[in-house]
Coordinates of C-alpha atoms and ligand atoms in Angstrom, one line a residue:
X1 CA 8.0 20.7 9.0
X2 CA 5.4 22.8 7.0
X3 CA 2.1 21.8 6.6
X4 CA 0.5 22.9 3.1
X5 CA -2.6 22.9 1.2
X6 CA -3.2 21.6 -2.6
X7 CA -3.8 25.4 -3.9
X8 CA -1.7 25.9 -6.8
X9 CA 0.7 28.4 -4.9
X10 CA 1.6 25.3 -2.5
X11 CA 2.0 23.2 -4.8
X12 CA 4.4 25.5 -6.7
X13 CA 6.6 25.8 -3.0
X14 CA 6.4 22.0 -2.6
X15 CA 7.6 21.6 -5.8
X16 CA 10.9 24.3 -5.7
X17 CA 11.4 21.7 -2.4
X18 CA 11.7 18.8 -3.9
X19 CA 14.0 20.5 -7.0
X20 CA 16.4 21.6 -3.8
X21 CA 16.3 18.2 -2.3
X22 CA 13.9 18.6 0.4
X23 CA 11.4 15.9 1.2
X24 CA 7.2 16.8 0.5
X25 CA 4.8 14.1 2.1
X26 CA 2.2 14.6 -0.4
X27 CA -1.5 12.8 -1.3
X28 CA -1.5 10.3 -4.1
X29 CA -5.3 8.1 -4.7
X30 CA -4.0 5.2 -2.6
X31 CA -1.9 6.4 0.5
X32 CA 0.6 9.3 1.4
X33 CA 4.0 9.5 -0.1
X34 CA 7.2 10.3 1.0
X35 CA 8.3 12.2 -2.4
X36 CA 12.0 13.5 -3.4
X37 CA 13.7 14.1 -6.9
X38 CA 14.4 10.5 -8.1
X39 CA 17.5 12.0 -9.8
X40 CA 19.3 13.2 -6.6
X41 CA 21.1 10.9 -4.6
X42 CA 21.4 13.1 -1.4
X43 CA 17.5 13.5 -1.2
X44 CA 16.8 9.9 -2.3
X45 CA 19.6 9.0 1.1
X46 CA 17.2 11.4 2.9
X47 CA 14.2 9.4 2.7
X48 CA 15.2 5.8 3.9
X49 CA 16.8 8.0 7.0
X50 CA 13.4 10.0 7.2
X51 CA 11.3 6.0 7.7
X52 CA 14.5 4.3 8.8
X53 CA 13.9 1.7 5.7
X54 CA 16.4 -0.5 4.7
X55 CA 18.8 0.2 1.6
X56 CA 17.6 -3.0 0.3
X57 CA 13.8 -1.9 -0.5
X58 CA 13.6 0.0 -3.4
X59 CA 11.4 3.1 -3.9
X60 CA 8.8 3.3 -6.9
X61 CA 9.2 6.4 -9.1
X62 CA 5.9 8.8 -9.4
X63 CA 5.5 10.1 -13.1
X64 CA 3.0 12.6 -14.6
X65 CA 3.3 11.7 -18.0
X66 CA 4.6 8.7 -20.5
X67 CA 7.4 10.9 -21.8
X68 CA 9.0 10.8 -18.6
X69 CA 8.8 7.0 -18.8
X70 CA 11.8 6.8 -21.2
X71 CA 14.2 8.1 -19.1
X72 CA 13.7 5.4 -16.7
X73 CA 12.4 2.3 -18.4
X74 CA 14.2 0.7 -21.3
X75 CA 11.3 -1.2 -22.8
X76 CA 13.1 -2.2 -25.5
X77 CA 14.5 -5.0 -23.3
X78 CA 11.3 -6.4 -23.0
X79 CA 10.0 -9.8 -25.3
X80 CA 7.6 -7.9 -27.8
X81 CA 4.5 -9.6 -26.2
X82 CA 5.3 -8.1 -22.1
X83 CA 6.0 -4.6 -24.3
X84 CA 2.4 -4.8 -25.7
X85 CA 1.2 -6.5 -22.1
X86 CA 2.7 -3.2 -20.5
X87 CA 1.4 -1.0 -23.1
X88 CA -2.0 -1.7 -22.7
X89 CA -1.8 -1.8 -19.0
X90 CA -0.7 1.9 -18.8
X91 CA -2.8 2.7 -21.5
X92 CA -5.6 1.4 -19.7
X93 CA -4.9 2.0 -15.9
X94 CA -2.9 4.8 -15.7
X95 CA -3.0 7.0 -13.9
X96 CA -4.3 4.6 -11.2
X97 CA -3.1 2.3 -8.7
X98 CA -0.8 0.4 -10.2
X99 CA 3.1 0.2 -10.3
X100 CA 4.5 -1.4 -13.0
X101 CA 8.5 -3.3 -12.6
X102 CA 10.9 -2.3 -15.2
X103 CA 14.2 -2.6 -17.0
X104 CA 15.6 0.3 -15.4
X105 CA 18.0 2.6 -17.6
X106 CA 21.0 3.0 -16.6
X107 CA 21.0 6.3 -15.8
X108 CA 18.6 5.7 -12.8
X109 CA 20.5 5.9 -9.6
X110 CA 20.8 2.5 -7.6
X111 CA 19.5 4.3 -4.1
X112 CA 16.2 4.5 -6.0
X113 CA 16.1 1.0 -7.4
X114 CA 18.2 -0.5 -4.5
X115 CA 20.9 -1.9 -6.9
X116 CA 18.4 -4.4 -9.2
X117 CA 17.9 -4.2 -12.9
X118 CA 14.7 -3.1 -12.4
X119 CA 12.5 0.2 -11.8
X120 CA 9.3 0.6 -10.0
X121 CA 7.0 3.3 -12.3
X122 CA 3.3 4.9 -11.4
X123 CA 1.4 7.7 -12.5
X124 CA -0.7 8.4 -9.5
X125 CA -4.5 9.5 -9.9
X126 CA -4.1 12.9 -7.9
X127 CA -4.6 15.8 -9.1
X128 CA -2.2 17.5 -6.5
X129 CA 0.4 14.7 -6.8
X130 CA 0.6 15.3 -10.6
X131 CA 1.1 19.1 -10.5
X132 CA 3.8 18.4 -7.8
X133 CA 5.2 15.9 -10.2
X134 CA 4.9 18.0 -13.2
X135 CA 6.1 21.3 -11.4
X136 CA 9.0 19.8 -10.1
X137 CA 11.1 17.2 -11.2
X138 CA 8.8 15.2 -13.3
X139 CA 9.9 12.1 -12.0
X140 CA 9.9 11.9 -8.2
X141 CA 10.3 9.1 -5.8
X142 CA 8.3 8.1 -3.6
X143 CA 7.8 4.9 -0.6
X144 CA 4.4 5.6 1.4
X145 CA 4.9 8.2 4.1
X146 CA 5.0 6.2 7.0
X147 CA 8.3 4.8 9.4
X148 CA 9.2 1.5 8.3
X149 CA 7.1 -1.2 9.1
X150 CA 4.1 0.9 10.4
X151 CA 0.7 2.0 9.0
X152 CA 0.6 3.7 5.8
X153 CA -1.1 7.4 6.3
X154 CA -4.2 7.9 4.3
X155 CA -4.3 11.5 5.8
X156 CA -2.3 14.2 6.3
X157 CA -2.3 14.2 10.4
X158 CA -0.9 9.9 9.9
X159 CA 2.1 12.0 8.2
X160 CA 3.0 14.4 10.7
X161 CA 2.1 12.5 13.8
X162 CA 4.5 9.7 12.5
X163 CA 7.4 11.9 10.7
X164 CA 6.6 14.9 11.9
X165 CA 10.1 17.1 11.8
X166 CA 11.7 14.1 9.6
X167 CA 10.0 15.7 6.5
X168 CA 10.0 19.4 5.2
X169 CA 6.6 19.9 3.6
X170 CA 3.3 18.0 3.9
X171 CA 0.5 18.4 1.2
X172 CA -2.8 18.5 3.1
X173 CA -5.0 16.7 0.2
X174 CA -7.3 15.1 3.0
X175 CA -8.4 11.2 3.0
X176 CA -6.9 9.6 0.0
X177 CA -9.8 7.6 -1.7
X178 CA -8.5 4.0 -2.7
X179 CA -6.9 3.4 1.0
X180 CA -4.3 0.8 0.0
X181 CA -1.2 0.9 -1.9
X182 CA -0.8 0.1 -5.6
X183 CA -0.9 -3.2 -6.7
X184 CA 3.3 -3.6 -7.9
X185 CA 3.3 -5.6 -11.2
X186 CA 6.5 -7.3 -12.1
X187 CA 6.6 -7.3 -16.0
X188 CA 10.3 -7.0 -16.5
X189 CA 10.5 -11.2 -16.1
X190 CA 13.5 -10.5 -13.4
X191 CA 12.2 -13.5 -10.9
X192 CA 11.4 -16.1 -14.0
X193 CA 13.7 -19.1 -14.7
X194 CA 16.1 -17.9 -17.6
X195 CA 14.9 -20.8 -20.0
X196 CA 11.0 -20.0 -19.1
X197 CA 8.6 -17.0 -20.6
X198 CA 8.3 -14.3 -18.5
X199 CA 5.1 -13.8 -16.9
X200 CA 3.3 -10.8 -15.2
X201 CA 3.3 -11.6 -11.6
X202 CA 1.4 -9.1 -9.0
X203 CA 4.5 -9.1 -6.1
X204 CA 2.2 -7.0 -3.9
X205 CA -2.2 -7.0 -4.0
X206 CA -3.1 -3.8 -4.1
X207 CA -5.6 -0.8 -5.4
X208 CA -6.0 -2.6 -8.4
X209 CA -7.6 -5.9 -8.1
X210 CA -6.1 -8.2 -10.0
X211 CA -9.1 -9.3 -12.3
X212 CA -8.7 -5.8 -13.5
X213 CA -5.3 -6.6 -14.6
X214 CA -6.2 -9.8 -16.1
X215 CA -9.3 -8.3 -17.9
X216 CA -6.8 -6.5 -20.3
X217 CA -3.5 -8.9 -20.4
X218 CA -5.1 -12.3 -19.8
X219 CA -3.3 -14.7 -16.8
X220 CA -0.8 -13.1 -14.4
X221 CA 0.8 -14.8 -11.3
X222 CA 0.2 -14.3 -7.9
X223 CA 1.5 -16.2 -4.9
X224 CA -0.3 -14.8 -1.7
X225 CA 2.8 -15.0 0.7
X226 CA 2.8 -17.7 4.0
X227 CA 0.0 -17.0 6.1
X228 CA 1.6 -18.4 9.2
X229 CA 0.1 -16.1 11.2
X230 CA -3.6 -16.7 10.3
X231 CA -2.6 -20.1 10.4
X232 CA -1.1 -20.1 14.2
X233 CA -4.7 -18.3 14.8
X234 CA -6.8 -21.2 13.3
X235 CA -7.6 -19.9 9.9
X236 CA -9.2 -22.5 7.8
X237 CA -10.6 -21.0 5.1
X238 CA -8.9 -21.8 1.8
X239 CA -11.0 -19.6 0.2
X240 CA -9.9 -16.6 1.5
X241 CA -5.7 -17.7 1.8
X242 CA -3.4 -19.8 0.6
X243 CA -1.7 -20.9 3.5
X244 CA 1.9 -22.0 3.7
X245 CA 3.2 -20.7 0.2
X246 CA 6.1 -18.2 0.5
X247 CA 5.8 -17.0 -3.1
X248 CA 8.2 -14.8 -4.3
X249 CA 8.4 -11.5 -3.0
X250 CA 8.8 -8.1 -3.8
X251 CA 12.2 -6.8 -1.4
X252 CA 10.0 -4.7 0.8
X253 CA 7.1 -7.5 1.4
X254 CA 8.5 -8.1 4.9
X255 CA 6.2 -10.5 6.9
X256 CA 6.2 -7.5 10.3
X257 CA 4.4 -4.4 7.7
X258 CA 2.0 -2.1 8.1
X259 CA 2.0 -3.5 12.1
X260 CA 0.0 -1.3 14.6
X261 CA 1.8 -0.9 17.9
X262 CA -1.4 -3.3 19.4
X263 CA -1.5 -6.4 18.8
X264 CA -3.0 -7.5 16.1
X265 CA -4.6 -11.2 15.4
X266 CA -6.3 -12.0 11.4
X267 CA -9.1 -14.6 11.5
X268 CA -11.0 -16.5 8.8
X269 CA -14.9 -15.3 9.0
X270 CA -15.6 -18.8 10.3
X271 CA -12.8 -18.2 13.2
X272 CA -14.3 -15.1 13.5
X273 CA -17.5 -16.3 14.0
X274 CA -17.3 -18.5 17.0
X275 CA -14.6 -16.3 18.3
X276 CA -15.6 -15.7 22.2
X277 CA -14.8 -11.8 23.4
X278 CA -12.1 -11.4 26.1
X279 CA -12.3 -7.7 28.2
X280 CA -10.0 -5.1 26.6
X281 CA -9.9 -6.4 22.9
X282 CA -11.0 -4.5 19.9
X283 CA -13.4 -6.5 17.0
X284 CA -13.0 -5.7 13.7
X285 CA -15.6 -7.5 11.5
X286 CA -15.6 -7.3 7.9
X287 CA -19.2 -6.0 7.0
X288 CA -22.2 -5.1 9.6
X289 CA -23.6 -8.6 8.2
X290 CA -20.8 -10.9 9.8
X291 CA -20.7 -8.3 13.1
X292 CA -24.5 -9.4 13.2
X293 CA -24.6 -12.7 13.3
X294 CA -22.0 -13.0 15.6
X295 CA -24.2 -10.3 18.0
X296 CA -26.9 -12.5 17.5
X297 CA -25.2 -15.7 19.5
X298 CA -23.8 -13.5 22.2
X299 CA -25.4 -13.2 25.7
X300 CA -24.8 -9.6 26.0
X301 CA -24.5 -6.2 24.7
X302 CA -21.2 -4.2 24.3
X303 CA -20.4 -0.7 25.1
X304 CA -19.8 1.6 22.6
X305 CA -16.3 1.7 20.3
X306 CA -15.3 -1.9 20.9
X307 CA -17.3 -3.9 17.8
X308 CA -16.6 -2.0 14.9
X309 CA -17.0 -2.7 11.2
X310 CA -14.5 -2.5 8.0
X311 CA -16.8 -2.0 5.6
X312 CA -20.5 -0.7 6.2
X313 CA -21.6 -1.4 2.8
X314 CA -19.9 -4.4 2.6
X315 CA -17.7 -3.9 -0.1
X316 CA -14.0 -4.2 -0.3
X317 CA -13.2 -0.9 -1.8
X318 CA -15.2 0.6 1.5
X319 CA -13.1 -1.7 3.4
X320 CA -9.8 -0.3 2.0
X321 CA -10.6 3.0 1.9
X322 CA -11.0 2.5 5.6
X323 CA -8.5 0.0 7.1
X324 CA -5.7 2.5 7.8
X325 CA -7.3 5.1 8.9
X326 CA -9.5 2.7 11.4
X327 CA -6.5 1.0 12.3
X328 CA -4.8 4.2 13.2
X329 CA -7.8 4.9 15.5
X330 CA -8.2 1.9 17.5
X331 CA -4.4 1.3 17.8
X332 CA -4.7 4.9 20.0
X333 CA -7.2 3.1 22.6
X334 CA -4.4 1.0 24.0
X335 CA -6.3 -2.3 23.6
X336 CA -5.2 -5.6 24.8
X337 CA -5.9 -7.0 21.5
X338 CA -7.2 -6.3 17.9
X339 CA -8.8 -9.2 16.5
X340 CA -9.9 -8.6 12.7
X341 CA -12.4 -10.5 10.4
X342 CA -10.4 -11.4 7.2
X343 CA -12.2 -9.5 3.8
X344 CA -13.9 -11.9 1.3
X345 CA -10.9 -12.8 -1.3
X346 CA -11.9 -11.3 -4.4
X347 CA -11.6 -7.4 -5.9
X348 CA -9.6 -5.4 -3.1
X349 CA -9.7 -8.7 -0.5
X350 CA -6.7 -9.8 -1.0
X351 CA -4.9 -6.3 -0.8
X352 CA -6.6 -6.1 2.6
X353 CA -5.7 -9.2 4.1
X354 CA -2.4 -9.2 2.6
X355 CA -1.5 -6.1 5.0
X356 CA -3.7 -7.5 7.4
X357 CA -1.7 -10.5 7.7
X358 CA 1.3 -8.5 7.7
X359 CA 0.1 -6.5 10.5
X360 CA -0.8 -9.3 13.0
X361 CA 1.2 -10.1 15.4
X362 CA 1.3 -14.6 16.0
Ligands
LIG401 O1 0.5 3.3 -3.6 C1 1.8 3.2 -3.5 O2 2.4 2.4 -4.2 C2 2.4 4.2 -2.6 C3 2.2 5.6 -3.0 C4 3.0 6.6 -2.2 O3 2.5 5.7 -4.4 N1 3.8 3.9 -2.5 C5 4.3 2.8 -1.8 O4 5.7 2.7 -1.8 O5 3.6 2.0 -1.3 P1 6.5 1.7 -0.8 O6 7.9 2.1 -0.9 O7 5.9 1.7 0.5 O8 6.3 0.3 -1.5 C6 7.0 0.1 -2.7 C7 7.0 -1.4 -3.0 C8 7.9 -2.2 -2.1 O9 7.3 -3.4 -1.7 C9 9.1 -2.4 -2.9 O10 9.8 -3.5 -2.5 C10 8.5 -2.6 -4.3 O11 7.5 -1.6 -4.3 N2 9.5 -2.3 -5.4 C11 10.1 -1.2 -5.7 N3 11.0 -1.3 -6.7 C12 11.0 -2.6 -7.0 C13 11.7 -3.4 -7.9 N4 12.6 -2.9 -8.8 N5 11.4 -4.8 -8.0 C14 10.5 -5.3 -7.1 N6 9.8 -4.6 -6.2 C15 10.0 -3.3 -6.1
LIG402 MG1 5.1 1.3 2.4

């Protein structure tokens, strides 16, 4: 493994990798990805070996312009009002965090798509990632650079301490900016009832919150997946989950994702806040707000590094720019537990405590 920089030259080396097959972690806006030539099969066999993923989870395909769009989407076999729904989204949010759900062409190989009628498209915001794009392939897959079922990098030392050997270049961008991974949009209707229209439905929260989305294409379905986790743990909040509905999900939406190697325990803020401390665990609380009033009722004081905060400003784009990269942190002091406030469910919540949830561990 090589570790590069973003200058121009890099790029350029990156990119002659990825035309011969090689694998380049590079930086995207949301989290590292795992990027080889969508169009060749060896490369695309090459990365689910490289994160041991299953066959069955498809990969979304990075593009740098709308031209490259046509040779993987036939939107023709969209109904005329998901065409228009779809052209306004990518007119409007890309490039950005979101990954739109396709008719695939045929042309696309089924290793990149995992066999289903369907392709995954984004066009990343990232400068680096759309020169490496555009100087190589113009259409490069890419799953976020991590083994499967661990913490997504948001820098380039969560790359190499995780794949280290298993990939041939890394792009050094620094800290990606948005934190989480792109909201994944189905438009292509594939999980509707046949009789019924086909509507937008967000299969995985992400950096785009969805009353973006629905500020440009009206209603779109969401079905946060079972919570059984935060409800073994005594989350009551219905305002930050719905508990106990298994929606459907996109292949890769496994319940054990983005887990730390501690354990890992998501609580409602009210659980959170009559939560008594036990030695050796780790506190995450969403904003210094909660983390104070819970201070406030204790009869002690804590040594440094074991109350920590998501967000200091309180917002949830703070809080996802952060989780990984504070979850990558703490889960190198060996605690006992991790025991995290849930984020407040609106604007990047939900993408939080969706991988939160994922993450923990009842
Ligand atoms: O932000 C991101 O999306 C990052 C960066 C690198 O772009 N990538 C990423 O890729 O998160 P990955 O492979 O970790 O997640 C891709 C998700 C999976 O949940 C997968 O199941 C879903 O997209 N997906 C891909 N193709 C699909 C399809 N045809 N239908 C439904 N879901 C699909
Ligand atoms: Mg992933």
């Amino acid at each position: 493994m090589e570790l590069l920089t973003t200058g121009e030259a890099d790029i350029r080396r990156a990119a002659d990798g990825i035309k011969a097959g090689l694998l380049v972690a590079f930086p995207t806006e949301t989290v590292y990805g795992l990027g080889a030539d969508a169009f060749n099969q060896v490369a695309l066999a090459r990365v689910f070996a490289a994160k041991g993923r299953p066959r069955f989870d498809p990969l979304i395909i990075h593009i740098a312009s709308l031209e490259t769009l046509d040779r993987l989407a036939d939107l023709s076999a969209l109904t005329p009002l998901m065409r228009e729904k779809a052209a306004a989204l990518m007119a409007r949010f890309w490039p950005g965090p979101l990954t739109l759900i396709l008719p695939k062409k045929p042309e696309v190989p089924d290793l990149a798509t995992s066999g289903l009628p369907s392709v995954a498209v984004r066009c990343p915001d990232h400068p680096a990632a759309l020169e490496l794009i555009r100087l190589s392939t113009g259409a490069v897959a890419a799953p976020s650079a991590n083994p499967f079922g661990r913490l997504s990098p948001t820098k380039a030392e969560h790359v190499r301490d995780q794949l280290g050997d298993r990939v041939d270049f890394i792009l050094d961008g620094g800290r990606t900016s948005v934190g989480v991974e792109s909201t994944v949009l189905d438009l292509s209707g594939g999980s509707s009832p046949a009789a019924a229209a086909p509507v937008p439905r967000i299969l995985r929260p992400g950096g785009l919150s969805r009353e973006a989305i629905e500020a440009v294409i009206g209603p779109v379905e969401f079905l946060a997946p079972g919570f059984s986790a935060s409800e073994a743990a005594g989350i009551s909040d219905p305002t930050a989950f719905t508990p106990g509905q298994s929606g459907p999900v996109s292949p890769g939406q496994l319940k054990s994702h983005y887990a730390p190697i501690t354990p890992l325990v998501l609580y409602s803020p009210e659980a959170m806040a009559s939560l008594a401390y036990s030695p050796g665990e780790l506190f995450i609380f969403f904003s210094p707000k909660s983390r104070d009033s819970w201070l406030a009722v204790q009869n002690r004081t804590f040594p440094k590094d074991l109350i920590w905060t998501l967000s200091d400003s309180g917002s949830t784009l703070d809080g996802a720019a952060n989780l990984f990269d504070l979850l990558h942190k703490l889960d190198r002091l060996e605690a006992a537990y991790i025991r995290v406030e849930a984020a407040p469910p609106y604007e990047l919540g939900p993408a939080i405590n969706d991988r939160l949830s994922r993450a923990s561990t009842l």
